[in-house]
Coordinates of C-alpha atoms and ligand atoms in Angstrom, one line a residue:
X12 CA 0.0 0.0 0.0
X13 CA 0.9 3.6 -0.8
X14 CA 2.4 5.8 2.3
X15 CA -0.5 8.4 1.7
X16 CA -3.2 4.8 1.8
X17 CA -2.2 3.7 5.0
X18 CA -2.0 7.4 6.3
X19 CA -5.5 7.9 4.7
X20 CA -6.5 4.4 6.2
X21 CA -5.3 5.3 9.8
X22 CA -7.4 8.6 9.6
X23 CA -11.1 6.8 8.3
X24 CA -10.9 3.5 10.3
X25 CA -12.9 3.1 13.4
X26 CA -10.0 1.8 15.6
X27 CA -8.6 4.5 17.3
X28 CA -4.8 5.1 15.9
X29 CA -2.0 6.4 17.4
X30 CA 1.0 8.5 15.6
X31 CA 4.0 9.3 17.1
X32 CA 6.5 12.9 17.4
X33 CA 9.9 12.5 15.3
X34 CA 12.5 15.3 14.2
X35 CA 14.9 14.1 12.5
X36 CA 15.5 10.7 10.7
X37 CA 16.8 8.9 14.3
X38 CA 13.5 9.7 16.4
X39 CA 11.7 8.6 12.5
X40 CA 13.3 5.1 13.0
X41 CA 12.9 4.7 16.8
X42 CA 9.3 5.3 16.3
X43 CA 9.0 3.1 13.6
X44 CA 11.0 0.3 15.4
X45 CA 8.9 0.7 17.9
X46 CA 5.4 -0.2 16.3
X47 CA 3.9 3.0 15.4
X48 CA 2.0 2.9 12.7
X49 CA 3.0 6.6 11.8
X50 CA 4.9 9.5 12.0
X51 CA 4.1 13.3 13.3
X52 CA 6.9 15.5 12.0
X53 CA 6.4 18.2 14.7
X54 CA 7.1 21.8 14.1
X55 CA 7.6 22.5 18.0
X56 CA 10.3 19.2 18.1
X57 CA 11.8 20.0 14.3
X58 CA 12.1 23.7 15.5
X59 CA 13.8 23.0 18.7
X60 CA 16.1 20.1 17.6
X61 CA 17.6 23.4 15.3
X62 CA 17.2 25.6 18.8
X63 CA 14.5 27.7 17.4
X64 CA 11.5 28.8 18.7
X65 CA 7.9 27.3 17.4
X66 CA 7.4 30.2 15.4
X67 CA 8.2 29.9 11.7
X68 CA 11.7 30.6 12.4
X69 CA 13.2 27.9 10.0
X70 CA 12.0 28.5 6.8
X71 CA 10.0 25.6 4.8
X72 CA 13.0 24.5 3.2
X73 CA 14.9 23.7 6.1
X74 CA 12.0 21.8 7.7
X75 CA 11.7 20.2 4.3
X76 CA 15.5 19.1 4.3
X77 CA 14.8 17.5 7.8
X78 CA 11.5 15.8 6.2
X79 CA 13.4 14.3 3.8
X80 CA 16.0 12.6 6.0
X81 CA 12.6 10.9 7.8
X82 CA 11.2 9.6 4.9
X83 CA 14.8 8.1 3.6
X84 CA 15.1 6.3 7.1
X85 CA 11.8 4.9 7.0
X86 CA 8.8 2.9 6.0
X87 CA 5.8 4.1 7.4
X88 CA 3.8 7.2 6.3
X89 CA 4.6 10.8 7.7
X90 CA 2.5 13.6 8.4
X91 CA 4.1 16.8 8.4
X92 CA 3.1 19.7 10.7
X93 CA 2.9 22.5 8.1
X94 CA 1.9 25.1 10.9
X95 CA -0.1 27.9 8.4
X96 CA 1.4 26.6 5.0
X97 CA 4.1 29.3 5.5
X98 CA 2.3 31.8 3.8
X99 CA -1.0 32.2 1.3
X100 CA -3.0 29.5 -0.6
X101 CA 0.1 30.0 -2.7
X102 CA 2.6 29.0 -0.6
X103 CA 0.8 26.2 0.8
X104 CA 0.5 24.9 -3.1
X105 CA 4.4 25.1 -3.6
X106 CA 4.4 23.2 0.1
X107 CA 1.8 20.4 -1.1
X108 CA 3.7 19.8 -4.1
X109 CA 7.0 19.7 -3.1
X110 CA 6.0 17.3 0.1
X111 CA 4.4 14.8 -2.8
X112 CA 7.2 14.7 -4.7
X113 CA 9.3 14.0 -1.7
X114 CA 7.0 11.0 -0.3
X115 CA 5.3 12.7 2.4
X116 CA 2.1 11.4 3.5
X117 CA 0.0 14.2 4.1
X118 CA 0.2 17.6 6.0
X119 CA -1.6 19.7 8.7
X120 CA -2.4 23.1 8.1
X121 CA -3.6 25.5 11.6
X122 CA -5.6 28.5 11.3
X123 CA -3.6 30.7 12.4
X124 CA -1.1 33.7 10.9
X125 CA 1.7 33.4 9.5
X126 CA 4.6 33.3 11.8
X127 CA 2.7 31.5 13.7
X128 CA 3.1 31.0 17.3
X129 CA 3.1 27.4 19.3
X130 CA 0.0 27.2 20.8
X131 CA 1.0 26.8 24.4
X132 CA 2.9 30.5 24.6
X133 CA 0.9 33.7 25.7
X134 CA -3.2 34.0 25.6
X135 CA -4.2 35.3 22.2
X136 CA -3.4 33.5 18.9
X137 CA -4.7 36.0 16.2
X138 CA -6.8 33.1 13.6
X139 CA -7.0 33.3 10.1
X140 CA -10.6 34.5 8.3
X141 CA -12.6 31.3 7.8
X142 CA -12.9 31.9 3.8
X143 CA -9.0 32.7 4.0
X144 CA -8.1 29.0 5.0
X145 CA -10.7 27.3 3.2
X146 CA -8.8 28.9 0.1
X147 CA -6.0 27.1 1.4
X148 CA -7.1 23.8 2.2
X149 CA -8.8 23.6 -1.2
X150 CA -5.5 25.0 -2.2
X151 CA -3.7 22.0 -0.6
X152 CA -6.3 19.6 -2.1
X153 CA -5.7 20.7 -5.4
X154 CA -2.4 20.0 -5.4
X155 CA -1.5 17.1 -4.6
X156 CA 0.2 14.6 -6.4
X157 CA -1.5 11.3 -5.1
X158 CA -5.1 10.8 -4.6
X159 CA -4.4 9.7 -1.1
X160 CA -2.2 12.0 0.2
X161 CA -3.8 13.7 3.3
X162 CA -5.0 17.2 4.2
X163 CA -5.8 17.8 7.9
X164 CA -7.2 21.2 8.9
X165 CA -6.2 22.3 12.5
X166 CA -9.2 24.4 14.3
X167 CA -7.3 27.2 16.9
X168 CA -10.4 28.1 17.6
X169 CA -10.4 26.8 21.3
X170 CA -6.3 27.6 21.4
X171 CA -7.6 31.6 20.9
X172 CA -10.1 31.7 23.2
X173 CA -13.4 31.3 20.9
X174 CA -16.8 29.4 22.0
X175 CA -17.3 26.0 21.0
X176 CA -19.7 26.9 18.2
X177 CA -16.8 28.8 16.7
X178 CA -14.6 25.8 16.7
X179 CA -17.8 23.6 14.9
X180 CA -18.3 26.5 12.7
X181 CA -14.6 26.3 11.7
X182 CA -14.2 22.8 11.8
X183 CA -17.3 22.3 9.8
X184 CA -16.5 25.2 6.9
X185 CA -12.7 23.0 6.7
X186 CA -14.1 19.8 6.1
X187 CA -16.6 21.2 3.7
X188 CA -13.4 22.5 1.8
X189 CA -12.3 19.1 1.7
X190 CA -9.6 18.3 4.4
X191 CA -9.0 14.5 5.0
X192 CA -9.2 14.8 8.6
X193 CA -9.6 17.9 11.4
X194 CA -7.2 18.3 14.2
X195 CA -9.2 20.2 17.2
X196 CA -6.8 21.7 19.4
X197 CA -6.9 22.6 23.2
X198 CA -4.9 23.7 26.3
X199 CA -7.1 22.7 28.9
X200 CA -5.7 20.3 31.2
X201 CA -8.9 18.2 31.8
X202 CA -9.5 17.3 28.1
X203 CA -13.5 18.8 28.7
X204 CA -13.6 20.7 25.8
X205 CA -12.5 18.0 23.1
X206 CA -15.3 16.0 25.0
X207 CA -17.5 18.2 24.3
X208 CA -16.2 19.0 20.7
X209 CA -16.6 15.3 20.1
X210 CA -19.9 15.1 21.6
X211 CA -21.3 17.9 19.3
X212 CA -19.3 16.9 16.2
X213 CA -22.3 15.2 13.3
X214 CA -19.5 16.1 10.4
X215 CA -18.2 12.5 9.4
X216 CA -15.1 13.8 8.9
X217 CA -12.1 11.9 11.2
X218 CA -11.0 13.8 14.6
X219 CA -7.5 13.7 15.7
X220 CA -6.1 15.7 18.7
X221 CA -2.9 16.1 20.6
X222 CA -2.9 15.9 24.1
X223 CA -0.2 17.4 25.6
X224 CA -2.3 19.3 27.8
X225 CA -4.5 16.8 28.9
X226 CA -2.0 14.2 29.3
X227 CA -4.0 12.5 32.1
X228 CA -7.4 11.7 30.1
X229 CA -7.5 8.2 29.4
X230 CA -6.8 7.1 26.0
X231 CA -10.3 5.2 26.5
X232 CA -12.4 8.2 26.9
X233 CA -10.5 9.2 23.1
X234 CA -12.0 5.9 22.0
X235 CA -15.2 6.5 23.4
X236 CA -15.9 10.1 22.0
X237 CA -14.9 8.8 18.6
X238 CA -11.6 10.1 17.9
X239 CA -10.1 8.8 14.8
X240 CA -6.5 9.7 15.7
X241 CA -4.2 10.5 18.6
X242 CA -0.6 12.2 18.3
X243 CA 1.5 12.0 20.5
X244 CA 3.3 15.1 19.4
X245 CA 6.8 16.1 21.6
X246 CA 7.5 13.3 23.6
X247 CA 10.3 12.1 22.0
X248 CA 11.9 15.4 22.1
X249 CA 11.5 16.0 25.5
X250 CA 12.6 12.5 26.7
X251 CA 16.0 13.2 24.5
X252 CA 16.0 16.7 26.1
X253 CA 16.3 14.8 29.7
X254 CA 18.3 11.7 29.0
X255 CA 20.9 14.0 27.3
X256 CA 20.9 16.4 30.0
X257 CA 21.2 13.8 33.0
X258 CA 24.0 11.8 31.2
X259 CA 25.7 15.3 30.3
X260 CA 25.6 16.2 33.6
X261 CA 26.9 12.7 34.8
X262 CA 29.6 12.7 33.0
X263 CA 30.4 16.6 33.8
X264 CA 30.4 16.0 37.4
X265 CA 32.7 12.4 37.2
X266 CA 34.8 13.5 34.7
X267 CA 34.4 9.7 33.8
X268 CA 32.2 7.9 31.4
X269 CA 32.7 4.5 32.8
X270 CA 29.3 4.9 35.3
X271 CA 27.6 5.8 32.2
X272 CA 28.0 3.2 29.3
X273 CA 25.1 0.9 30.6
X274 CA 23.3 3.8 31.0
X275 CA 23.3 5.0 27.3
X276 CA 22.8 3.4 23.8
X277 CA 25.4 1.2 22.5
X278 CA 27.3 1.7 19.8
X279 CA 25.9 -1.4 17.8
X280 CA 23.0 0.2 18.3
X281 CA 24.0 3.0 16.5
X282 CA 25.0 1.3 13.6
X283 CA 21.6 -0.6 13.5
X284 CA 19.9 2.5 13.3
X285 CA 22.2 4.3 10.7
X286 CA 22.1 0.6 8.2
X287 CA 25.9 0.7 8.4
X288 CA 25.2 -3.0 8.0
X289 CA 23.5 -2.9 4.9
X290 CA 26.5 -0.8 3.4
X291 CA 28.6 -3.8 4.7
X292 CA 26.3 -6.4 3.0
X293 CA 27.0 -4.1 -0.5
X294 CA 30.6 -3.4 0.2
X295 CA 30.7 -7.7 -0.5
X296 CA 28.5 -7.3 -3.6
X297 CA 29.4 -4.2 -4.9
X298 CA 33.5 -3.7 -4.1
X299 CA 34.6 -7.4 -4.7
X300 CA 33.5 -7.8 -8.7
Ligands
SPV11 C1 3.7 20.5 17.2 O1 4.0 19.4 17.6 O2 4.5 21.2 16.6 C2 2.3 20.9 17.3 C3 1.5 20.4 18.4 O3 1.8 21.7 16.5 S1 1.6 21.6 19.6 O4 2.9 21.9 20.0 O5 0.8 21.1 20.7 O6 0.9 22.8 19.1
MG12 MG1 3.3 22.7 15.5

């Protein structure tokens, strides 16, 4: 099956599905190796792997570049976070095209301004007009190179401070446009209002969310309310962000790395996960004619 199938699969079964946070080809594989079905390409954990902020500071290239190194290191699909389509409907065609091409599944496009601004920081995110990012989704739509690949429309709605019926308004007008899929968004901690969004959503359009926030609802009540998807969306960065940091500051304080090597990956490992083995296997076929 086609990357973009299985992505498009994940989003319209009923099973609930789960997709993992990568940002650069070495998360990509862990995930993979690990059973995820797969991949969010975060803009918060792509951002901060460069030491940038969440807010459009790498340009789409860059993210591209990184994109690219997750799609050579794997097999499942990929779903790239393309925050606001950095810039108009006509940037977000150039984006579409150029993530085909490249074997990207699908991307998520957020209502939002561009440079946008990660949802978690300060109280007001200023939202795109409705007709605005319809334009774009259709935008996206339109350009794509496979029938599969996958549009999902991200509702800030809630993020910004709006009513529910805004974020059913929204997230209605998006699907109408024709995105695959609709990401509703929140930063409450209890998960109440993606409940409720659930509860009042009659679009069949999928529902995916990300909850960061509401880490402590049970994946369950997800199931339950009919939520197609689930991303798991910077938990890879932030468990590299404290392993590295303890075993930096191990090491800093012993001035030794002896009390560390059982604690840390092994070089095999290493290799595994870079296929130096494979180059090995072609060095016989390929260097010994
Ligand atoms: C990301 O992972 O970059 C996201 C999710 O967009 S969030 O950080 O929750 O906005
Ligand atoms: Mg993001």
């Amino acid at each position: 099956m086609r990357k973009t199938s299985t992505l498009k699969n994940i989003l319209q079964k009923k099973e609930l599905s789960f997709l993992m946070e990568a940002h650069n080809a070495m998360s990509a594989k862990i995930a993979e190796e690990s059973g995820f079905e797969a991949l969010w390409a975060s803009g918060l954990s792509i951002s901060a792997s460069m030491g940038l902020s969440d807010r459009n500071e790498a340009s789409w290239t860059q993210v591209m570049d990184v994109v690219d190194f997750m799609v050579d290191n794997t097999a499942i699909p990929i779903l790239l976070d393309g925050d606001t389509g950095f810039g108009n409907f006509n940037n977000v065609r150039r984006l579409v095209k150029k993530l085909s091409q490249r074997g990207v599944a699908g991307v998520c496009l957020e209502d939002k301004l561009f440079p946008k601004i990660n949802s978690f920081i300060g109280a007001g995110q200023d939202l795109a007009s409705i007709s605005e990012f319809c334009g774009k989704i259709k935008a996206a739509k339109d350009s794509q190179l496979d029938n599969d690949f996958c549009v999902i429309a991200r509702v800030e709605a809630l993020i910004s401070g709006c009513p529910m019926e805004e974020a059913l308004k929204r997230a209605n007008a998006y699907a109408g446009a024709g995105a695959d899929a609709v990401l509703i968004h929140s930063k409450q901690s209890d998960g109440a209002e993606i409940m409720e969004f659930c509860r009042q959503w009659e679009n069949d359009c999928p529902i995916v969310i990300v909850p960061t926030k509401y880490y402590n609802t049970a994946t369950d009540a997800f199931r339950e309310a009919g939520v197609s998807t689930v991303i798991w969306a910077n938990h890879s960065l932030r468990a590299s962000i404290a392993a590295m940091r303890a075993i930096t500051r191990n090491i800093r304080q012993h001035n030794s790395v002896a009390q560390v090597e059982r604690e840390i990956a092994s070089l095999d490992d290493v290799f595994k996960l870079t296929n130096e083995y494979e180059v090995q296997l072609a060095e016989q076929k390929y260097l010994t004619l």
